[in-house]
PDB file of C-alpha atoms in Angstrom:
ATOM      1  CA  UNK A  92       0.000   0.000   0.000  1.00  0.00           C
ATOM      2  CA  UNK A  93       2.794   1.990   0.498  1.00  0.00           C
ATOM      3  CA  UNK A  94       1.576   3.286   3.771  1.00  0.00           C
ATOM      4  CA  UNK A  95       3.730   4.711   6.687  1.00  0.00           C
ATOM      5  CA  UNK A  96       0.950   2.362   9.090  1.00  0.00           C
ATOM      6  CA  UNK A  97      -1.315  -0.630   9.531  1.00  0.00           C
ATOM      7  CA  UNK A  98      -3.660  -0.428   5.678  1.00  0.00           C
ATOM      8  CA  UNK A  99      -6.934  -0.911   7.980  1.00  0.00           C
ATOM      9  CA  UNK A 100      -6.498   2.431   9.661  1.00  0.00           C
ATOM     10  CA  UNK A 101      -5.813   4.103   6.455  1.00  0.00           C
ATOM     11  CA  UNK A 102      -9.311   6.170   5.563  1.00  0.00           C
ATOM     12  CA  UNK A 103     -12.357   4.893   2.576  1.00  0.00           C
ATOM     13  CA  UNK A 104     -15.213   7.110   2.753  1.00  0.00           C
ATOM     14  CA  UNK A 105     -14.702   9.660   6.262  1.00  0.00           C
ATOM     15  CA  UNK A 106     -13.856   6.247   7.542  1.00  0.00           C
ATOM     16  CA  UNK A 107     -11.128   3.303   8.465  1.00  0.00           C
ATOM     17  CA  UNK A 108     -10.769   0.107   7.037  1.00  0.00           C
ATOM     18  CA  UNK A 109     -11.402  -1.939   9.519  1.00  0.00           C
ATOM     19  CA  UNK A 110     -14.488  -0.198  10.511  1.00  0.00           C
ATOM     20  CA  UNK A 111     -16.446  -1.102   7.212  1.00  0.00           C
ATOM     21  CA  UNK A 112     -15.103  -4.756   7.993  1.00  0.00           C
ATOM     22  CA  UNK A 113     -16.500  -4.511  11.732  1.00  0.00           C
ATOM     23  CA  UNK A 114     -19.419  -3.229  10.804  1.00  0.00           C
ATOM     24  CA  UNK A 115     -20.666  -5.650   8.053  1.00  0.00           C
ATOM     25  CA  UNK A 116     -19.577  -8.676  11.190  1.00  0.00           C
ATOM     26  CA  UNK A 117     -22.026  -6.456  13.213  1.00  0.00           C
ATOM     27  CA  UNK A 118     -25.018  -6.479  10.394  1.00  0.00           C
ATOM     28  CA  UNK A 119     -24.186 -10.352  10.058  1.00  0.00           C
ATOM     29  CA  UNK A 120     -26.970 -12.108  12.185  1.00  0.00           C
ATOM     30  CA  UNK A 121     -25.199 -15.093  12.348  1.00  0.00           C
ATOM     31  CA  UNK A 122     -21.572 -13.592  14.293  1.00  0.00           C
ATOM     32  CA  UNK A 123     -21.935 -13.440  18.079  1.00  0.00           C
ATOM     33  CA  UNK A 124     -18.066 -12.338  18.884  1.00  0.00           C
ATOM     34  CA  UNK A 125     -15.595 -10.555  17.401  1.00  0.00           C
ATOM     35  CA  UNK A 126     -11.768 -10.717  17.407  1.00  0.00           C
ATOM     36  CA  UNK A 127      -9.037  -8.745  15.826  1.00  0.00           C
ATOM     37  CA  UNK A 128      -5.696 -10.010  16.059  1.00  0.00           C
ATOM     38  CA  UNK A 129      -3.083  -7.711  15.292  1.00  0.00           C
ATOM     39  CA  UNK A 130      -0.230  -5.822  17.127  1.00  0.00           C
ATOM     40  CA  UNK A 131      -0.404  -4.293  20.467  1.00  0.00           C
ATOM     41  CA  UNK A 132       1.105  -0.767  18.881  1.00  0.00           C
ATOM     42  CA  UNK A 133      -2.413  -0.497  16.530  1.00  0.00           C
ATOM     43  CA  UNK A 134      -4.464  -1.274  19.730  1.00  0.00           C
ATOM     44  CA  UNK A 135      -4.990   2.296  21.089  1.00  0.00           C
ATOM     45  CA  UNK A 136      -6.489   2.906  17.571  1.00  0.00           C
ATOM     46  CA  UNK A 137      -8.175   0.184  17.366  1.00  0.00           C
ATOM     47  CA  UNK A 138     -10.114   0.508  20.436  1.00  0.00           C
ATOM     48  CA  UNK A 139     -11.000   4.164  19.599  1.00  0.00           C
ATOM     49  CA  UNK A 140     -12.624   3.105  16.103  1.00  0.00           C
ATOM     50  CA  UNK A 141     -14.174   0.174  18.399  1.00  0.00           C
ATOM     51  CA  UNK A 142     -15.834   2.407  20.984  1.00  0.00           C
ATOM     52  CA  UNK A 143     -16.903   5.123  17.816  1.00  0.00           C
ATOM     53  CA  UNK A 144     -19.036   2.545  16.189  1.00  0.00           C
ATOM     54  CA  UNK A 145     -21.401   1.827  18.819  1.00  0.00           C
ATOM     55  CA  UNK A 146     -21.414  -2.277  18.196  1.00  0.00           C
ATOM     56  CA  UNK A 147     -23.316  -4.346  20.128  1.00  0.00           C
ATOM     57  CA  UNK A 148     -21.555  -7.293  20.140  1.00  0.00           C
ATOM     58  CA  UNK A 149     -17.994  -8.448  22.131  1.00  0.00           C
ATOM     59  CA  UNK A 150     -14.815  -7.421  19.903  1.00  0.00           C
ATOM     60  CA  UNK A 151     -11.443  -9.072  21.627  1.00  0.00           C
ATOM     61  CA  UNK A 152      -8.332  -7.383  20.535  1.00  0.00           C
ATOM     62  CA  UNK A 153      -5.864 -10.302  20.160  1.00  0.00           C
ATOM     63  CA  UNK A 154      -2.169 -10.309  19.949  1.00  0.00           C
ATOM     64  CA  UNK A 155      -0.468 -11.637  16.665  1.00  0.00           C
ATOM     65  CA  UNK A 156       2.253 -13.439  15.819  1.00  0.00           C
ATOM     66  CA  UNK A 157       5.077 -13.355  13.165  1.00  0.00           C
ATOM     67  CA  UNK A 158       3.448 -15.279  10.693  1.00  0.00           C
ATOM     68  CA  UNK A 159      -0.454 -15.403  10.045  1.00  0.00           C
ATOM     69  CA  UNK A 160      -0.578 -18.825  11.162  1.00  0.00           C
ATOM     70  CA  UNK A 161       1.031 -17.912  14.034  1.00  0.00           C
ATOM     71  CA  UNK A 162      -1.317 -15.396  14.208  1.00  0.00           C
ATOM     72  CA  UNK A 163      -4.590 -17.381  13.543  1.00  0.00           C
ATOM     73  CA  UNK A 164      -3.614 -19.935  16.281  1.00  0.00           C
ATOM     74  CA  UNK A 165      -4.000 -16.881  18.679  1.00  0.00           C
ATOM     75  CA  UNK A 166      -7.152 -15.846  17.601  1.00  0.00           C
ATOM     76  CA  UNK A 167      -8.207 -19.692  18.402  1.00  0.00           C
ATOM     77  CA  UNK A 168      -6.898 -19.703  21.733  1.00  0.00           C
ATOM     78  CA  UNK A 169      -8.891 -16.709  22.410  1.00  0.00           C
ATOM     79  CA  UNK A 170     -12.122 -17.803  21.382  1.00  0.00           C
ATOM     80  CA  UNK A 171     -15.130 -18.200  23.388  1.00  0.00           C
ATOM     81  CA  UNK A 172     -15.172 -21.655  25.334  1.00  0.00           C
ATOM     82  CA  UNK A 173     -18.569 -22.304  23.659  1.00  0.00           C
ATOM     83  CA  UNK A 174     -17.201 -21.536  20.288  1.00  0.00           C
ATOM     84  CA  UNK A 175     -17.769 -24.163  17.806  1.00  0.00           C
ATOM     85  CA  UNK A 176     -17.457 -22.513  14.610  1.00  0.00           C
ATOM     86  CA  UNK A 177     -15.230 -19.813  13.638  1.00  0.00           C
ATOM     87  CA  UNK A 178     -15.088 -17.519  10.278  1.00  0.00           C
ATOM     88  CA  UNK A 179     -11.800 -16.202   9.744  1.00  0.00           C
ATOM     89  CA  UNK A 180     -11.530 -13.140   7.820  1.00  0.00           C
ATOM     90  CA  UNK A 181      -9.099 -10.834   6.532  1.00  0.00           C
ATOM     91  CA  UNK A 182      -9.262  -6.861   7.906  1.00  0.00           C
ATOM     92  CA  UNK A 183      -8.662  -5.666   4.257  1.00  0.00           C
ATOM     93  CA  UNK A 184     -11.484  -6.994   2.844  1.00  0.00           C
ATOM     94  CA  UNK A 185     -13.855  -4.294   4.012  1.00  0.00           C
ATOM     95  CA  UNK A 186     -16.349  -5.230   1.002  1.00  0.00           C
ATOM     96  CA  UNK A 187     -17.547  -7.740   2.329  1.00  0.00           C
ATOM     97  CA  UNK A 188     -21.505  -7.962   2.582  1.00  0.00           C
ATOM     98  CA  UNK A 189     -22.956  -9.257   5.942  1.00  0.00           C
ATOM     99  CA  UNK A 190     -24.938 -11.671   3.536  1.00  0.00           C
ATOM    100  CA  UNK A 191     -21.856 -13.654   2.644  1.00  0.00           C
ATOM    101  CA  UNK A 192     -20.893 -13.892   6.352  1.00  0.00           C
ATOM    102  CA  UNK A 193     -24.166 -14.955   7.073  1.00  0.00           C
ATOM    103  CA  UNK A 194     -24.112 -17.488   4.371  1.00  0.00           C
ATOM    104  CA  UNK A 195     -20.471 -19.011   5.717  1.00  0.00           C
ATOM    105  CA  UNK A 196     -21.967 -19.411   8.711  1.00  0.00           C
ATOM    106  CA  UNK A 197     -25.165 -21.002   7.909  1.00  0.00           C
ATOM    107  CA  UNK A 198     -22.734 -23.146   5.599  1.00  0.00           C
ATOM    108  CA  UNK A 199     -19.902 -24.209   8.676  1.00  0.00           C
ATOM    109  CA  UNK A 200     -22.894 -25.925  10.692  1.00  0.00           C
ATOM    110  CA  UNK A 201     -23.022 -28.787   8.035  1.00  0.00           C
ATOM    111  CA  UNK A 202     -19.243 -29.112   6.583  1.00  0.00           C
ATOM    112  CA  UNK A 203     -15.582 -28.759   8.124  1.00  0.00           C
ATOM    113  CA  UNK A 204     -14.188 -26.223   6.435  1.00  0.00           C
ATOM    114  CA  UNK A 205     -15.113 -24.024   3.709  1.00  0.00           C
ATOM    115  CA  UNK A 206     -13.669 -20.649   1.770  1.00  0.00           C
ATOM    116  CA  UNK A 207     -15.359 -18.592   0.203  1.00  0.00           C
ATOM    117  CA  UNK A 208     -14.676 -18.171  -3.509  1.00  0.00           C
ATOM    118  CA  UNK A 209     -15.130 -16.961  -7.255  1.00  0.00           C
ATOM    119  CA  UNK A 210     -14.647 -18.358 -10.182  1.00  0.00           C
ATOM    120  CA  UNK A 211     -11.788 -17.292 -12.166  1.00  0.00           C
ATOM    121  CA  UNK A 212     -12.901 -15.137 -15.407  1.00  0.00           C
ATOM    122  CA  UNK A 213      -9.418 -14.339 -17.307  1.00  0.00           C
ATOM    123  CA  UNK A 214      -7.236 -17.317 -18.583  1.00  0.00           C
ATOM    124  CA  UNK A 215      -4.347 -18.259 -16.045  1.00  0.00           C
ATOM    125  CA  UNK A 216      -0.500 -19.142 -17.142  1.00  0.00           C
ATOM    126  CA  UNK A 217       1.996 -21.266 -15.072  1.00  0.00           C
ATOM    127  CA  UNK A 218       4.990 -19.553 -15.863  1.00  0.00           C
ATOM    128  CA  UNK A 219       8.895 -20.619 -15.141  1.00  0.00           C
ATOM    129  CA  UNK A 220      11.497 -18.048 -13.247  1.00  0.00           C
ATOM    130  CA  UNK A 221      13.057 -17.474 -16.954  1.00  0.00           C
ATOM    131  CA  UNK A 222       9.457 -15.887 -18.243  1.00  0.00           C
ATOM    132  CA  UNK A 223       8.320 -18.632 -20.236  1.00  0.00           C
ATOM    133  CA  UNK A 224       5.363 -20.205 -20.129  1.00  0.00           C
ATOM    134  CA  UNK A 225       4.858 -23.861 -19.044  1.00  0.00           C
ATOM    135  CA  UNK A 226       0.803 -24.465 -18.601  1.00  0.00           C
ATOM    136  CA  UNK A 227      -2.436 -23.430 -19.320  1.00  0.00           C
ATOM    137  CA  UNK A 228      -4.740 -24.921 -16.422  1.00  0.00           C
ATOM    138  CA  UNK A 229      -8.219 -25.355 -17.421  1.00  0.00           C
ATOM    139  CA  UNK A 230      -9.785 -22.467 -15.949  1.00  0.00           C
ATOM    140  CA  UNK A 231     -12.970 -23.879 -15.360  1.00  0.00           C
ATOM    141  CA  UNK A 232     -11.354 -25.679 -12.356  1.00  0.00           C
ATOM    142  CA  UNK A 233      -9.739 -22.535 -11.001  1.00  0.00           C
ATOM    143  CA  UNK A 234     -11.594 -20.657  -8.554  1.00  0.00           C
ATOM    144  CA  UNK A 235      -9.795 -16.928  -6.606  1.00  0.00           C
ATOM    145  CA  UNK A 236      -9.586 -17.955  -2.705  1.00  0.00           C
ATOM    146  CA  UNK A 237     -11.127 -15.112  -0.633  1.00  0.00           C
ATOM    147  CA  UNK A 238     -12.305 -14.471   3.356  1.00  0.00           C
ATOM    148  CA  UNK A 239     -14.238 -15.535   5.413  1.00  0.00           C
ATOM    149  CA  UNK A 240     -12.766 -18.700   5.753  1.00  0.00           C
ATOM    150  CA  UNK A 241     -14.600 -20.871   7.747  1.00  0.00           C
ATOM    151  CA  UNK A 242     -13.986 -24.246   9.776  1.00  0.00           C
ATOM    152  CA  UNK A 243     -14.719 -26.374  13.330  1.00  0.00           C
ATOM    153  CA  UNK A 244     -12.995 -24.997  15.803  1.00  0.00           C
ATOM    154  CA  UNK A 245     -12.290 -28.457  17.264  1.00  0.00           C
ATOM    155  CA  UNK A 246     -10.862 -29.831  13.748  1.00  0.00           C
ATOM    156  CA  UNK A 247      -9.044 -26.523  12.704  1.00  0.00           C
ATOM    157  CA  UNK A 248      -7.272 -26.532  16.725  1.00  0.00           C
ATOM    158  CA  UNK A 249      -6.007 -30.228  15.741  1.00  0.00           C
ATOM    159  CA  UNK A 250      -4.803 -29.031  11.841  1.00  0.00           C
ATOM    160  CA  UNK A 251      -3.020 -26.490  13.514  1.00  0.00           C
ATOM    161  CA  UNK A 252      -1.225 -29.015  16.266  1.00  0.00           C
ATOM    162  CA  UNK A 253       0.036 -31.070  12.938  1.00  0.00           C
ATOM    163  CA  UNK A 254       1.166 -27.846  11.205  1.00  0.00           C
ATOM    164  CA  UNK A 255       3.194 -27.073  14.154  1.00  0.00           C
ATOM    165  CA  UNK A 256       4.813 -30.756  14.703  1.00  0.00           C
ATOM    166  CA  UNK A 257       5.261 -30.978  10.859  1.00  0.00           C
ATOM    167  CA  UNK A 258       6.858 -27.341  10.727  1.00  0.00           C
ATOM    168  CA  UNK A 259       4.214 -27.146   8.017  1.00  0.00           C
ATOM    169  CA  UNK A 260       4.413 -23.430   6.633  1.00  0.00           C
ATOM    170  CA  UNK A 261       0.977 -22.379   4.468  1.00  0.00           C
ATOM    171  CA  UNK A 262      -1.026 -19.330   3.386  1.00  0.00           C
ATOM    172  CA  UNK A 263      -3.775 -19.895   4.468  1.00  0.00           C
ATOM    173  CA  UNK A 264      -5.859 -22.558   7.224  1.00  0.00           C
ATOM    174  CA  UNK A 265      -7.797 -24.498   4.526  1.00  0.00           C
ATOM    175  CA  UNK A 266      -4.306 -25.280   2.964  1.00  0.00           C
ATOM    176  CA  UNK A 267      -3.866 -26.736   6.319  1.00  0.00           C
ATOM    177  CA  UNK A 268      -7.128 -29.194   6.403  1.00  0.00           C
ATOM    178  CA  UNK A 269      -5.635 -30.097   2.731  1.00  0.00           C
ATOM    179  CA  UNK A 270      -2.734 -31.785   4.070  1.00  0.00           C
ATOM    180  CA  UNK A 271      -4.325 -33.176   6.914  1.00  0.00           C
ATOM    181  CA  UNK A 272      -7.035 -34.822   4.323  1.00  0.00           C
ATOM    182  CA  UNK A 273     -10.006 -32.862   5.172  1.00  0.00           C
ATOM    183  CA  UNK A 274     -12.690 -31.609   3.061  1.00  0.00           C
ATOM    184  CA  UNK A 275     -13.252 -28.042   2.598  1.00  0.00           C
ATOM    185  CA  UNK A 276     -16.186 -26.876   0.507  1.00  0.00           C
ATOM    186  CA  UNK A 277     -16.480 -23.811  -1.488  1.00  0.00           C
ATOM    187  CA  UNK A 278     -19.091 -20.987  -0.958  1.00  0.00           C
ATOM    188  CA  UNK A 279     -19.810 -18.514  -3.900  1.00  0.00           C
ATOM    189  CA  UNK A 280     -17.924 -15.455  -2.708  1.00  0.00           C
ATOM    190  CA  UNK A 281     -18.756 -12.410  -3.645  1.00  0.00           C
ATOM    191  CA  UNK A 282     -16.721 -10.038  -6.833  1.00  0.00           C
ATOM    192  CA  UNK A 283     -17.326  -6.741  -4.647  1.00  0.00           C
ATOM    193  CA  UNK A 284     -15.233  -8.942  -1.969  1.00  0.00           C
ATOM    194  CA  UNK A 285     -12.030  -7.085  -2.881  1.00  0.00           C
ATOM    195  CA  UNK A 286      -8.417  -7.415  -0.688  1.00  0.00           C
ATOM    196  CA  UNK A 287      -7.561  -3.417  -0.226  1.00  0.00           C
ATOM    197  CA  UNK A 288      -3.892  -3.799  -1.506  1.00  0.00           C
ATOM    198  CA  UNK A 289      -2.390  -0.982  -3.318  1.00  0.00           C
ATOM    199  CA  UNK A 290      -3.894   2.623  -3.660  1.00  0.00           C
ATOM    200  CA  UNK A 291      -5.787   1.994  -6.501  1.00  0.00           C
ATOM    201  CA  UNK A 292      -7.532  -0.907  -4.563  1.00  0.00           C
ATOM    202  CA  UNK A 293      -8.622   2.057  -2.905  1.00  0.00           C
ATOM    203  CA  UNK A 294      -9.969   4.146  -5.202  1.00  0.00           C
ATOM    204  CA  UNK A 295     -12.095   1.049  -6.186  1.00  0.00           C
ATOM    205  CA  UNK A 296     -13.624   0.578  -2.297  1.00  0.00           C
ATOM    206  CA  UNK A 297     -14.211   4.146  -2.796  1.00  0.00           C
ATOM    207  CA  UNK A 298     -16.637   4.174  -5.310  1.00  0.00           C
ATOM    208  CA  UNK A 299     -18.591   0.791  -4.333  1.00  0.00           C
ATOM    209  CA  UNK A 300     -18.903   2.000  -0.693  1.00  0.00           C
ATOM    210  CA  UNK A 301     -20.373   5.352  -2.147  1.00  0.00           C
ATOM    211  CA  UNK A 302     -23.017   3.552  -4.448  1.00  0.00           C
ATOM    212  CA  UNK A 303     -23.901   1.444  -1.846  1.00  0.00           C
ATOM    213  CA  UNK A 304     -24.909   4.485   0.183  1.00  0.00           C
ATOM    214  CA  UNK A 305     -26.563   6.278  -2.269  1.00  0.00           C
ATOM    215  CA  UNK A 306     -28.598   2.958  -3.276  1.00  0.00           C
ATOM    216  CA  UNK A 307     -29.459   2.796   0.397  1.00  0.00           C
TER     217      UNK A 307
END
């Protein structure tokens, strides 16, 4: 992003990041509890943006780790005791529409893991370190990962157990039920659902956020 701080404090319509994110988990009738893992120095922000939104459910500021599945353990240790499903979503993705987080939720009761995802529209190369191209995958069979990601607690706790005694190192915690041979389903995501990345990524959340005002 190119940012002198944390992306999900930088500003999209008189507001931060992470507040759009925070409040579409608020709208979502299916989330009960809320927690943001990240590093104690954003915390003082974080709980001003908290306390300016007026939510009415529990938010838990978490402490990360080094690496987001460092991280993501965290956030598991800290969940509610009664916790039996969790979504796992990424701050950046402000977009996202309480109806898709509803829908991943509904969807985690009856599977052990799911992503949600879209199906990929332009034609994708494998290409070798010297430029050239090696494969053309058949794109029908390609689908762009996204957040919420969502799993069992109980089954994502023991994938995350093997990661650790396999020094396992992934992207992301459905590559983790992969290896440990355990389905994970695909909800239809959501092309709006957009990872705030560079500036122009920006620009873009700019304009939806805006129509989705007006059309309000």
């Amino acid at each position: 992003m190119g940012s002198n701080r944390n992306k999900l404090l930088l500003m999209v319509q008189s507001r931060p990041i992470i507040a759009w994110t925070l409040l579409a988990a608020e709208a979502a009738n299916q989330i009960e509890w809320m927690g943001i893992i990240s590093q104690p120095n954003d915390w003082q922000d974080f709980k001003r943006i908290i306390a300016s939104l007026d939510l009415t459910k529990p938010v838990e500021l978490i402490q990360g780790g080094s690496t987001r599945q460092e991280s993501v353990h965290n956030g598991l240790l800290a969940l509610p005791r009664s916790a039996k499903q969790v979504l796992i979503h990424d701050g950046a993705r402000c977009l996202v529409t309480p109806d898709l987080l509803n829908r991943c939720a509904e969807a985690i009761r009856h599977c052990p893991g799911l992503i949600a995802a879209i199906p990929v529209k332009d034609t994708i190369k494998v290409v070798a370190t010297n430029g050239i191209i090696q494969s053309t995958p058949n794109r029908e069979q390609l689908w762009a990962a996204q957040t919420p990601q969502g799993f069992d607690v109980s089954l994502l706790k023991q994938c995350h157990a093997e990661g650790v005694r396999q020094g396992w190192e992934v992207t992301d915690d459905a590559a983790l039920f992969e290896r440990c041979g355990i389905e994970v389903r695909i909800v239809q995501g959501e092309e709006t659902n957009l990872k705030l990345t560079t500036p122009q990524d920006l620009a873009i959340a700019e304009f939806i956020l805006k129509t989705r005002l007006i059309e309000r």
